[in-house]
Coordinates of C-alpha atoms in Angstrom, one line a residue:
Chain A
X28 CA 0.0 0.0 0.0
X29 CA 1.0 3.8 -0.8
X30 CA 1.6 5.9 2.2
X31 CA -1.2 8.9 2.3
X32 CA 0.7 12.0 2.1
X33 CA 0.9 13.4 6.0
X34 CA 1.2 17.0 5.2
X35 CA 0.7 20.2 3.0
X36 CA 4.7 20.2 1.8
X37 CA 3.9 19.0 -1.6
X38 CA 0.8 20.7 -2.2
X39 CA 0.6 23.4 -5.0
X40 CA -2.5 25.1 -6.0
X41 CA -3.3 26.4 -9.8
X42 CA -4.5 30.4 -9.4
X43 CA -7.7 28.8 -11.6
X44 CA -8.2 26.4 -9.0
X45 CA -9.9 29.2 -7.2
X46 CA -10.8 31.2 -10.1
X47 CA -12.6 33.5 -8.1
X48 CA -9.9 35.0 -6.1
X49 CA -7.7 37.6 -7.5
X50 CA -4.0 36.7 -7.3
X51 CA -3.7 38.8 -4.3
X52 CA -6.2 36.9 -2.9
X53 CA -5.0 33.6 -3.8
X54 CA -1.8 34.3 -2.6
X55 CA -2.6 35.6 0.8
X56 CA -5.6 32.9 1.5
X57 CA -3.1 30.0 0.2
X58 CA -0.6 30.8 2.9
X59 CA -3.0 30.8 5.7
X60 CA -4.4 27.6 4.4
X61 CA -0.6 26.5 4.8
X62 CA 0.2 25.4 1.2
X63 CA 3.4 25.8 -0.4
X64 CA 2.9 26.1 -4.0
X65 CA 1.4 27.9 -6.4
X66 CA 1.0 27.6 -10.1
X67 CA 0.2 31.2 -11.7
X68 CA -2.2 31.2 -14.5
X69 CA -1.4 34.5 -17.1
X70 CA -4.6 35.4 -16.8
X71 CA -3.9 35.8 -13.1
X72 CA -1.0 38.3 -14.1
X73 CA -2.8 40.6 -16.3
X74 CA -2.4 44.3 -16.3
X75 CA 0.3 43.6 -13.4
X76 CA 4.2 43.6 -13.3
X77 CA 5.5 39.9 -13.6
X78 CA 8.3 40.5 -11.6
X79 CA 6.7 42.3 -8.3
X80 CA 4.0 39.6 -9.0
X81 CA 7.2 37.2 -8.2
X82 CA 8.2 39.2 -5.6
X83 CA 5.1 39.5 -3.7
X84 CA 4.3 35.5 -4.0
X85 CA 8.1 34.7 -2.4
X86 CA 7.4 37.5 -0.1
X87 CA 4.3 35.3 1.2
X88 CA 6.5 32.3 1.6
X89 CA 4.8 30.3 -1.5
X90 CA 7.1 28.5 -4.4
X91 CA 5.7 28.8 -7.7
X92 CA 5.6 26.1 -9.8
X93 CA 4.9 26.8 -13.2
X94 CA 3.1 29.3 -15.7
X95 CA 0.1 28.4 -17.2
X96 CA 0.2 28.2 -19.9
X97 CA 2.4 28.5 -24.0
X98 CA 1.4 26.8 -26.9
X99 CA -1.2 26.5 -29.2
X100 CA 1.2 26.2 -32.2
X101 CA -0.7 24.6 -35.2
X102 CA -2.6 27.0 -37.2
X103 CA -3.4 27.3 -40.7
X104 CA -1.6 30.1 -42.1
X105 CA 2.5 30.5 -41.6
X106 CA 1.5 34.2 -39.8
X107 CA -0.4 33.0 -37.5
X108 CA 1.9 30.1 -36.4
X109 CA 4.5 32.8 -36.1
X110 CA 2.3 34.7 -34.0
X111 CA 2.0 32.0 -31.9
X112 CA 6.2 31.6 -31.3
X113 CA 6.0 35.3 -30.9
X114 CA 3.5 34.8 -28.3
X115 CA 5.6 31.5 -26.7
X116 CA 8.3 33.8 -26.6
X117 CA 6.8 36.7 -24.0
X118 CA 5.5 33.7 -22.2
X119 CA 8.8 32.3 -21.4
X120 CA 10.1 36.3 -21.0
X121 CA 7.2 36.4 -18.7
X122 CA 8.1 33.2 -16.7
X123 CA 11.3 34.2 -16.3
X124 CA 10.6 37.9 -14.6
X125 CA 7.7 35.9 -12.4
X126 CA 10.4 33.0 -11.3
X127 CA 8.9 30.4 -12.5
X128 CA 11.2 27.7 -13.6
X129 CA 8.2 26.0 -16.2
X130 CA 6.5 26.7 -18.6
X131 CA 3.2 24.1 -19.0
X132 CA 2.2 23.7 -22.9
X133 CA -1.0 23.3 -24.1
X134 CA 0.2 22.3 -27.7
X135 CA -2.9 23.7 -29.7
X136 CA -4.9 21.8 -32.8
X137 CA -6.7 23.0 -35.2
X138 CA -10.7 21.9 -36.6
X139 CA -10.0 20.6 -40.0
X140 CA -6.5 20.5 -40.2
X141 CA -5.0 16.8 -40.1
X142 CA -3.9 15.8 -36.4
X143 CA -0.2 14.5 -38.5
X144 CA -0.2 18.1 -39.7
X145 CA -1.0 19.8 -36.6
X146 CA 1.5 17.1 -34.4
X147 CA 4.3 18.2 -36.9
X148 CA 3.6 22.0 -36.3
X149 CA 3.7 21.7 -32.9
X150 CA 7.2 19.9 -33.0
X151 CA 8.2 23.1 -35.4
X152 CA 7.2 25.8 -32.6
X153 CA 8.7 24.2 -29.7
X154 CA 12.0 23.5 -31.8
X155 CA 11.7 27.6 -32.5
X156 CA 11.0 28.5 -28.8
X157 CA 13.5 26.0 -27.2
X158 CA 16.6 27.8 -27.1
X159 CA 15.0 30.7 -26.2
X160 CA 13.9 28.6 -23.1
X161 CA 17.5 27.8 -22.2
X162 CA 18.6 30.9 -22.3
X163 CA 16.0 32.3 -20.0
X164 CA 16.5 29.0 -17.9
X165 CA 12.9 28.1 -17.9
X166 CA 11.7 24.7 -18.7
X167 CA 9.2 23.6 -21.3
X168 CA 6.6 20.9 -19.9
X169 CA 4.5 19.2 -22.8
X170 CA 1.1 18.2 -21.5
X171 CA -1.2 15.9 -23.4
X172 CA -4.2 16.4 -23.8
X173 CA -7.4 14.0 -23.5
X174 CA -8.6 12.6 -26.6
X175 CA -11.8 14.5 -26.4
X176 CA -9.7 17.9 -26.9
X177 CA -7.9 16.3 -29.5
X178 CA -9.9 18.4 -32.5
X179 CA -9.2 21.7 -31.3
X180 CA -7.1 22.1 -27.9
X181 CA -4.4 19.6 -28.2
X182 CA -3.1 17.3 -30.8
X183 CA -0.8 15.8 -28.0
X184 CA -3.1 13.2 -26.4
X185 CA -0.9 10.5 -24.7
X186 CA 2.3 10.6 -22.6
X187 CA 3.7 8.9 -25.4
X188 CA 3.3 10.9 -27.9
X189 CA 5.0 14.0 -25.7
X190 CA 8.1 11.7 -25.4
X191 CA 8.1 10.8 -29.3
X192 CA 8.3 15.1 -29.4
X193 CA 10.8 15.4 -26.3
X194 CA 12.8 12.6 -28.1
X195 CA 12.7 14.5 -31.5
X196 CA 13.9 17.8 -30.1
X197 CA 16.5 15.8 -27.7
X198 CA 16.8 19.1 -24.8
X199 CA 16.6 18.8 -21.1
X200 CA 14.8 22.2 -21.1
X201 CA 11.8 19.8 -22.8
X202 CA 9.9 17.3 -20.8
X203 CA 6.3 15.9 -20.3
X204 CA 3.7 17.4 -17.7
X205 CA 1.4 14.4 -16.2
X206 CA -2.1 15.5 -15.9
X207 CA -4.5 12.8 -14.7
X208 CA -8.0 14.3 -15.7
X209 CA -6.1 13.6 -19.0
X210 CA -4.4 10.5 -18.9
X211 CA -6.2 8.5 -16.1
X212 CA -7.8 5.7 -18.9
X213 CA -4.7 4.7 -20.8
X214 CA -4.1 1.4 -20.4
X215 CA -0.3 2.4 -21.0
X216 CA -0.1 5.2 -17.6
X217 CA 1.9 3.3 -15.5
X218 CA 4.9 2.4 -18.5
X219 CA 4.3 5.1 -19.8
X220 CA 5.5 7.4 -16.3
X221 CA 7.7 5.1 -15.6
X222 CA 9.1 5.9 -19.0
X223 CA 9.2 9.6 -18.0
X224 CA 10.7 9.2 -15.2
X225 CA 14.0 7.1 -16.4
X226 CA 14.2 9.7 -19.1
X227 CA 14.1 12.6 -16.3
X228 CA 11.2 14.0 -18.3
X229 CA 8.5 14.0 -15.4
X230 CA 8.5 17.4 -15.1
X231 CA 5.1 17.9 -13.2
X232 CA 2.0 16.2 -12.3
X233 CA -2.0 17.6 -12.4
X234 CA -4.7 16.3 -10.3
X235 CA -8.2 16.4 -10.0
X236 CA -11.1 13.6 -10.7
X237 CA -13.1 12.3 -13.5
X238 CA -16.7 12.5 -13.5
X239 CA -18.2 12.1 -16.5
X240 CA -18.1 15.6 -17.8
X241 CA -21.6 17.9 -18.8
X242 CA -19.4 20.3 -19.9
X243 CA -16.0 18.5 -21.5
X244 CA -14.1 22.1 -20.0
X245 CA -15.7 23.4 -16.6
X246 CA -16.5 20.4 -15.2
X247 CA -14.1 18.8 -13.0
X248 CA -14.1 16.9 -10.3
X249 CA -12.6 17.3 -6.8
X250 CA -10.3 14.1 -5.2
X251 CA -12.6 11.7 -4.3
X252 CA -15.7 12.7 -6.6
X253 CA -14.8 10.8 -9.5
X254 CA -13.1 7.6 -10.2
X255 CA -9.3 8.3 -10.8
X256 CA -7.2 5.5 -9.0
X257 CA -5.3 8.7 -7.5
X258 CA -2.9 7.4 -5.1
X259 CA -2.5 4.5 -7.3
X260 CA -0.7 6.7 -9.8
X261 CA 0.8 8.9 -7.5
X262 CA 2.5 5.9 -6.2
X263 CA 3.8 5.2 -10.0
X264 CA 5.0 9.0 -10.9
X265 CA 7.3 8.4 -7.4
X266 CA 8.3 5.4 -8.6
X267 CA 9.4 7.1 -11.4
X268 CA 11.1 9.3 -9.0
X269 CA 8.9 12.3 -8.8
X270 CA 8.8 14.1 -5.7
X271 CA 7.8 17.7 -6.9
X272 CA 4.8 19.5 -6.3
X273 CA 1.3 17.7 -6.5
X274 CA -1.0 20.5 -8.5
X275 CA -4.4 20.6 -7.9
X276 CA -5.7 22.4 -11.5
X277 CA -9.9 22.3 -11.5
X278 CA -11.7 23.7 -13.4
X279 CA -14.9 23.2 -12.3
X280 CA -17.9 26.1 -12.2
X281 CA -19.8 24.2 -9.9
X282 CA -17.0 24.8 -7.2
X283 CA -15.7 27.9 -8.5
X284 CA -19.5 28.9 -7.3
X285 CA -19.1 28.0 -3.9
X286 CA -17.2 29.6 -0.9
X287 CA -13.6 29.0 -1.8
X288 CA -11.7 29.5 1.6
X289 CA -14.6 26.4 2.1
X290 CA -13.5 24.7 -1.2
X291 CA -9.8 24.8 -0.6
X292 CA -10.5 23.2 3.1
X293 CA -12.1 20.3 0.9
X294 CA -8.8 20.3 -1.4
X295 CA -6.8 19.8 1.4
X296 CA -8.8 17.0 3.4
X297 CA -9.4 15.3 -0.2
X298 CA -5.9 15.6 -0.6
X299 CA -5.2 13.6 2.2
X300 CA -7.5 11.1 2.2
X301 CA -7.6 10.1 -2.0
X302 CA -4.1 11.2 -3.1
Chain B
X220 CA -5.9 9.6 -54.2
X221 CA -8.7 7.5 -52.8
X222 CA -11.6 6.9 -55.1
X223 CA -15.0 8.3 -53.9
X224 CA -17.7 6.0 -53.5
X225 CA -19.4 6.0 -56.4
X226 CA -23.0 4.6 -55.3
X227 CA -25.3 3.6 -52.0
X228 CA -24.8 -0.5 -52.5
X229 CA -22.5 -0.4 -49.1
X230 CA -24.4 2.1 -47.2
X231 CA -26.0 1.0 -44.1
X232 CA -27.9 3.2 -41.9
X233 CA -28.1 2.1 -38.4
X234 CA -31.7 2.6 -37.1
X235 CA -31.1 4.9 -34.2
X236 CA -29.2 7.8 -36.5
X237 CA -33.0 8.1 -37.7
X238 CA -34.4 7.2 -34.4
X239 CA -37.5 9.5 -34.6
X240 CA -38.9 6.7 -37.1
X241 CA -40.4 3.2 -36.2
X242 CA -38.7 0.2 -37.6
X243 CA -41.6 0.3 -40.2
X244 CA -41.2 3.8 -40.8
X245 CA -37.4 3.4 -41.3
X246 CA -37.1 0.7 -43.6
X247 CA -39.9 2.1 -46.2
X248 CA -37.8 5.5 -45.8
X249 CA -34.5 3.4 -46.2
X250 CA -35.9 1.4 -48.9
X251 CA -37.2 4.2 -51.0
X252 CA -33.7 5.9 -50.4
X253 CA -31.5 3.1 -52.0
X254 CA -30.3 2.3 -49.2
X255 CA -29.0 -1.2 -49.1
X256 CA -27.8 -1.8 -45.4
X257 CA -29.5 -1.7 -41.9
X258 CA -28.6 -2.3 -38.0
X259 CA -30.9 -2.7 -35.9
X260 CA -30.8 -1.7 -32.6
X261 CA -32.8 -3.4 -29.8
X262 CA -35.0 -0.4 -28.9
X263 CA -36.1 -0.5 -32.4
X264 CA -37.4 -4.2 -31.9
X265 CA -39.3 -3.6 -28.6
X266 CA -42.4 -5.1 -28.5
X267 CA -42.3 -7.0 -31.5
X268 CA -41.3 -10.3 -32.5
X269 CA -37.9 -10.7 -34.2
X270 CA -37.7 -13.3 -36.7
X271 CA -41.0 -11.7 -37.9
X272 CA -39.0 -8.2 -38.3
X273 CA -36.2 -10.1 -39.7
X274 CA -38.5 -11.0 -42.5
X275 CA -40.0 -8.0 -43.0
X276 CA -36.9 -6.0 -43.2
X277 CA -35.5 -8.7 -46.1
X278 CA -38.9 -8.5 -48.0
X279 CA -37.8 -4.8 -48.5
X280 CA -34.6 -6.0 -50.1
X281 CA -32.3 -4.8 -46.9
X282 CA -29.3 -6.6 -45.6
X283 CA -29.2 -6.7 -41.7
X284 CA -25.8 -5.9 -40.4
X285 CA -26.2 -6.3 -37.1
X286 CA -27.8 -5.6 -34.2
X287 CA -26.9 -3.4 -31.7
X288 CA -26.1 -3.7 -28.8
X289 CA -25.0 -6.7 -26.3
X290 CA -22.4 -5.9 -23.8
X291 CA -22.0 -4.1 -20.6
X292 CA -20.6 -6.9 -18.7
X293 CA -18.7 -5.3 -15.4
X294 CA -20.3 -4.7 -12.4
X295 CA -19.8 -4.6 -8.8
X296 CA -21.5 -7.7 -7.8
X297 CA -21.8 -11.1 -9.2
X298 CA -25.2 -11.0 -9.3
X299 CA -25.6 -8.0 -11.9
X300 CA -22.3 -9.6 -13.9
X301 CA -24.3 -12.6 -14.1
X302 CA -27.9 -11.2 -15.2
X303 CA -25.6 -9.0 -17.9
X304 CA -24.7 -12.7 -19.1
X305 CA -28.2 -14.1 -19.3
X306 CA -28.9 -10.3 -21.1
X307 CA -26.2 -11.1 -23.9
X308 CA -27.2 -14.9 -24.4
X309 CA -30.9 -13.8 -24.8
X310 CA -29.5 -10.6 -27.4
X311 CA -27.9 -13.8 -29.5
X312 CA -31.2 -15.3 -29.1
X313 CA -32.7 -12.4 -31.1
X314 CA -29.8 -11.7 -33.7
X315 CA -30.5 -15.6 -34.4
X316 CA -34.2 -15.1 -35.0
X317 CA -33.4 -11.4 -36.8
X318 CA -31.1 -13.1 -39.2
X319 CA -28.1 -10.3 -37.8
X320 CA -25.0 -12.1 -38.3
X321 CA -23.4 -10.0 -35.6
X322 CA -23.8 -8.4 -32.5
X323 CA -22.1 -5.3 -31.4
X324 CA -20.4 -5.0 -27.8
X325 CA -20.1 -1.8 -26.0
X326 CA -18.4 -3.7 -23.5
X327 CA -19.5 -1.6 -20.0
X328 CA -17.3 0.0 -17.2
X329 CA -18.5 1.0 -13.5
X330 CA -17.3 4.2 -12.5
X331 CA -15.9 3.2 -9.1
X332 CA -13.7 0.1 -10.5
X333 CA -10.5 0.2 -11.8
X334 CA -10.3 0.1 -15.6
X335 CA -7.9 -2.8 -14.9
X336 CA -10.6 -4.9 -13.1
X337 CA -13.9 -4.4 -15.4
X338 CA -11.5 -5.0 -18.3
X339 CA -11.0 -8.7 -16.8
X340 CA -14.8 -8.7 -16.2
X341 CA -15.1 -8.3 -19.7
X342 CA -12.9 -10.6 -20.7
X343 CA -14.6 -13.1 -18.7
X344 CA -18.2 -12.2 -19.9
X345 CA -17.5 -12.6 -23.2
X346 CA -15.9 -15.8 -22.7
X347 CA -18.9 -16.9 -21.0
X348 CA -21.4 -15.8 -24.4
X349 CA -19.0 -16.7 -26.9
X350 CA -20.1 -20.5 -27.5
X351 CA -23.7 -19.8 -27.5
X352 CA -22.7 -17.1 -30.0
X353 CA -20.8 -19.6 -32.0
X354 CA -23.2 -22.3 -32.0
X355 CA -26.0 -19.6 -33.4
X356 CA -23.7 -18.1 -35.8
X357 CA -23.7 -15.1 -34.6
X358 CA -20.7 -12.9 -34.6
X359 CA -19.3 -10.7 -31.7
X360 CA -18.2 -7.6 -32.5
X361 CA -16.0 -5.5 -29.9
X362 CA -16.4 -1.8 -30.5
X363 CA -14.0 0.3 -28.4
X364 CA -15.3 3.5 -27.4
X365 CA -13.6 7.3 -26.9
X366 CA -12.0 7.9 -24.0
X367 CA -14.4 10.4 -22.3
X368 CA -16.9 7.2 -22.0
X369 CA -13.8 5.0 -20.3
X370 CA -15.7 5.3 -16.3
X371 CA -19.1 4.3 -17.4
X372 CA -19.7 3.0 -20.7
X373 CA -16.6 1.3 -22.1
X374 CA -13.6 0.2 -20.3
X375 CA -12.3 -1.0 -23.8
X376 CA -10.8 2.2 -25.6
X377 CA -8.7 1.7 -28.4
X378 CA -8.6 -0.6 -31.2
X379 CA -5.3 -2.2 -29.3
X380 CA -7.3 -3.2 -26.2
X381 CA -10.3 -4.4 -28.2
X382 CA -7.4 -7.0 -30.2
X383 CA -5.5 -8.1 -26.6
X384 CA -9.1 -9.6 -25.9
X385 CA -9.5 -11.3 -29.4
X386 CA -5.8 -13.0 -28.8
X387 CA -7.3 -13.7 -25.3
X388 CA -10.3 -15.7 -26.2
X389 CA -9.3 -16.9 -29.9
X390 CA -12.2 -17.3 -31.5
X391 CA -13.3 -16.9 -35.5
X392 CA -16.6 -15.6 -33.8
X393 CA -14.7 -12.5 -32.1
X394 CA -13.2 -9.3 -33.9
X395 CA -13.2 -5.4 -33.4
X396 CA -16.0 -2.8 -35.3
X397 CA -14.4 0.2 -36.2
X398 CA -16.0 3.7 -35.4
X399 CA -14.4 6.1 -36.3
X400 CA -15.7 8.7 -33.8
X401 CA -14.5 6.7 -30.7
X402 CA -10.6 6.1 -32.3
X403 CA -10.4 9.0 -35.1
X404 CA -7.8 10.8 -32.7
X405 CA -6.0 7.5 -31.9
X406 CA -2.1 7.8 -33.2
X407 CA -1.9 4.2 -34.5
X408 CA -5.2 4.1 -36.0
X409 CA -3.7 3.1 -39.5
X410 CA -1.1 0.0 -37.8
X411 CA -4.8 -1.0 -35.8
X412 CA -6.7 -0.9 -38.7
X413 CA -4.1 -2.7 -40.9
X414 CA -3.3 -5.7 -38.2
X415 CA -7.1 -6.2 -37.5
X416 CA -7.5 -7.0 -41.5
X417 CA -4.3 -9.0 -41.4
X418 CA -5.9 -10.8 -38.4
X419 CA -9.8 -11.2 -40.0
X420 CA -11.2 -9.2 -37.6
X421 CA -12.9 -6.1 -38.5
X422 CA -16.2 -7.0 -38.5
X423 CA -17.4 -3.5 -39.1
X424 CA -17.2 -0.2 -39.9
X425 CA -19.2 2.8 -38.6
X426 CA -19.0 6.9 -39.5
X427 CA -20.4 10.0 -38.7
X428 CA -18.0 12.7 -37.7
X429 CA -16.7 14.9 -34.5
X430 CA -17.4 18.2 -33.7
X431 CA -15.8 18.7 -29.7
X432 CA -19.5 18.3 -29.2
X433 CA -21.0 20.4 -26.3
X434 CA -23.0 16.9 -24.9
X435 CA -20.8 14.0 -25.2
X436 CA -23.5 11.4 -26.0
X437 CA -26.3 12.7 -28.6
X438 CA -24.2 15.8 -30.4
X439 CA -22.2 13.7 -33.1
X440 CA -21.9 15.0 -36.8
X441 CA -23.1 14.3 -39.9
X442 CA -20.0 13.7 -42.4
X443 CA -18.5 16.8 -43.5
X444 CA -19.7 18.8 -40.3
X445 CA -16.5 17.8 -38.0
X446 CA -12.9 16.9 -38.7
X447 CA -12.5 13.2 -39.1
X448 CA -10.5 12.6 -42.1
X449 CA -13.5 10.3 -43.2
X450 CA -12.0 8.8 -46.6
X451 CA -8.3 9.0 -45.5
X452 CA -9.6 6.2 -42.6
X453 CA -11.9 4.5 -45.4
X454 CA -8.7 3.5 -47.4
X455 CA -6.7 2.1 -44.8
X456 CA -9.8 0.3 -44.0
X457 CA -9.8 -1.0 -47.4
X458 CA -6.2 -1.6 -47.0
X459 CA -7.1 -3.9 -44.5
X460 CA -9.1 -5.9 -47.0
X461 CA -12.3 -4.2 -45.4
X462 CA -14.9 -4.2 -48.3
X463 CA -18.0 -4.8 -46.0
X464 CA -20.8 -2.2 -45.7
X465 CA -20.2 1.6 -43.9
X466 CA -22.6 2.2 -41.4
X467 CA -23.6 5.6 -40.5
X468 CA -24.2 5.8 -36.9
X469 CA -25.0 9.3 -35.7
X470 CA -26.9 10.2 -32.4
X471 CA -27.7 13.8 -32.5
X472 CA -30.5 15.7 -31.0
X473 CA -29.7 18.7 -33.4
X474 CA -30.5 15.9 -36.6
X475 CA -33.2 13.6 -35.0
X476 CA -35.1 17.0 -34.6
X477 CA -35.4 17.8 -38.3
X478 CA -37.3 16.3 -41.2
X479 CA -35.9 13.0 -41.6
X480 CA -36.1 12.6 -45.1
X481 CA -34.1 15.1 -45.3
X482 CA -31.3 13.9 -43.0
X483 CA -31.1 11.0 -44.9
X484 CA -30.8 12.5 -48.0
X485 CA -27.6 14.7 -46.6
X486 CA -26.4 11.4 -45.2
X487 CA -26.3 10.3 -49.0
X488 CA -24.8 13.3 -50.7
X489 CA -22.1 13.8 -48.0
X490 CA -21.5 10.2 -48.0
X491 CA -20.6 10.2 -51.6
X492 CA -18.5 13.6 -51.0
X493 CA -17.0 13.0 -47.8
X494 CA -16.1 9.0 -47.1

């Protein structure tokens, strides 16, 4: 049997996780709840100063994990897939001022454009965004997508695939962010992190639950709700050797309507008890 | 360049993509339309008996393809695993007397139990139909479904899983149908397809197309209307020495709420455009 996690030390929250909260907020109610990480959406960080944004989340004792989120490469014309680098390229400028060492990638698709065609434009941006990645010291962490997204969010939609991309572009600024909601039904999971993890390519790992979704977007489920074997595969990522920040990333409006210093009580007893 | 079809004499519309019309309704509509193909599926035979709609439907001059659907075998206790069994040997019953010469699984999951564990369960539940099936003639298909149905409806989600079971319970009377909205985004669709023909087992072959549809089970597509690269997956099919009839297989609120003579003509002229 896994051992349930005894503490907070590992916990990170995403800012959408409590979408309601301004970052301020987030920030300030985060550190009374007593957890230690934080993963900053960039819609969090509009109309404000990256940096002092960094600043004031250290100052308030939290790590930050990652930005959410780069990518979207594939599009149909060549100016708009340039945009999109252009776009990758402030993100990781952007990371870099916050202090966040990652960079999560949401690779993009596009309706009516091949999924081969879109897969090999997504290899093209990330080859043109890498080394401006190193430079800034900030990593690049692939996530795939679930198949259901596969049309128009992501045309990565398995672990494997992100490691045929990471094996293509051969950099260890490029690695493979784990997101359960996502992941949780192939039958290749535990191989496949296991994979990841020899490779030093687990560069994070997402959790929530799977419910059946209404809504395929705003419609997850808490820890517990749903029927991800959630310790089961936290147990495989650390035997892959992960021992970095658990994220909590729900999106979910029937929580984000409910009292979220209540909510984020919930996250951590869930946490315990399922993860 | 694949050659488009050039007439409706492997077109089979399944009954529920028109499911606003009886059984009667359907095949005078289907008959009238050229069309040369039909599944059945069970709701449409409710209340009557089958060999006498068997009959009826072949005095129109239709083929019955199958009948859909037997399957759902998991389930948390023994009791409901076995009365899913006696369900299934009493659906060959009917196929027998309908003159289908297959059945299609949608094999079941139980949101709750591990994808590992109902996949046994299904394993097992076939086994348990498959000489009745044999011994009526009736084929078993095994159609794996999307992903987002993996924690209630199918615990079988590629075309890989559905093919570990065939090597599992070796049987002529065993194989895999093919719909394309449930594996479209699937990476290896092409080997799967070819290594099912290689192995003589794709029983079956159903379209429609995706649109990331806003309610997961009644908002598919009508060919054309989404992004599945309908006659790129035809000809690997084909490849695959498939040459049996294409069923169109659409649940859609949006369609079953218009004229249906004029869905089914669309279904024609995009079928001819777009498979």
């Amino acid at each position: 049997m896994t051992v349930p996690l005894k503490d907070f030390s590992r916990l990170c929250l995403h800012t959408v996780t409590t979408k309601p909260w301004s970052l301020d907020e987030a920030v300030r109610h985060y550190r009374s709840a007593g957890i230690k990480g934080i993963t900053v959406w960039r819609e969090a960080l509009e109309g404000r100063d990256a940096a002092e944004a960094g600043r004031m989340i250290r100052d308030h004792g939290l790590s930050i994990v990652s930005l959410c989120r780069g990518g979207f490469f594939p599009a149909l014309g060549a100016k708009d897939r340039a945009r999109a680098v252009e776009e990758n390229l402030r993100c990781i400028d952007q990371a870099a001022a916050l202090g966040a060492p990652m960079i999560v990638l949401v690779c993009g698709a596009v309706p009516g454009q091949s999924l081969a065609k879109s897969r090999r434009q997504i290899i093209d941006g990330i080859a043109e965004i890498l080394p401006h990645a190193a430079a800034a010291g900030v990593k690049l962490g692939i996530e795939p997508l679930h198949p259901m997204y596969a049309a128009d969010r992501s045309a990565v939609n398995t672990i494997s695939q992100a490691r045929v991309i990471c094996d293509t572009l051969k950099s260890p600024w490029l690695g493979v962010v784990v997101d359960v909601y996502h992941v949780w039904w192939d039958d290749w999971l535990k191989h496949e992190l296991v994979a990841c993890g020899q490779e030093q390519r687990l560069f994070a790992f997402h959790i929530s639950d799977w419910k059946t979704p209404d809504d395929i977007l705003n419609d997850r489920a808490l820890m517990g709700e749903g029927c991800i074997p959630l310790r089961q595969i936290r147990r495989w990522a650390e035997t892959a050797g992960f021992d970095g920040f658990i994220e909590v990333e729900i999106f979910s409006r029937r929580h984000w309507a409910r009292d979220q210093k209540t909510f984020v009580k919930e996250i951590k007893s869930t946490y315990l008890q399922y993860v």
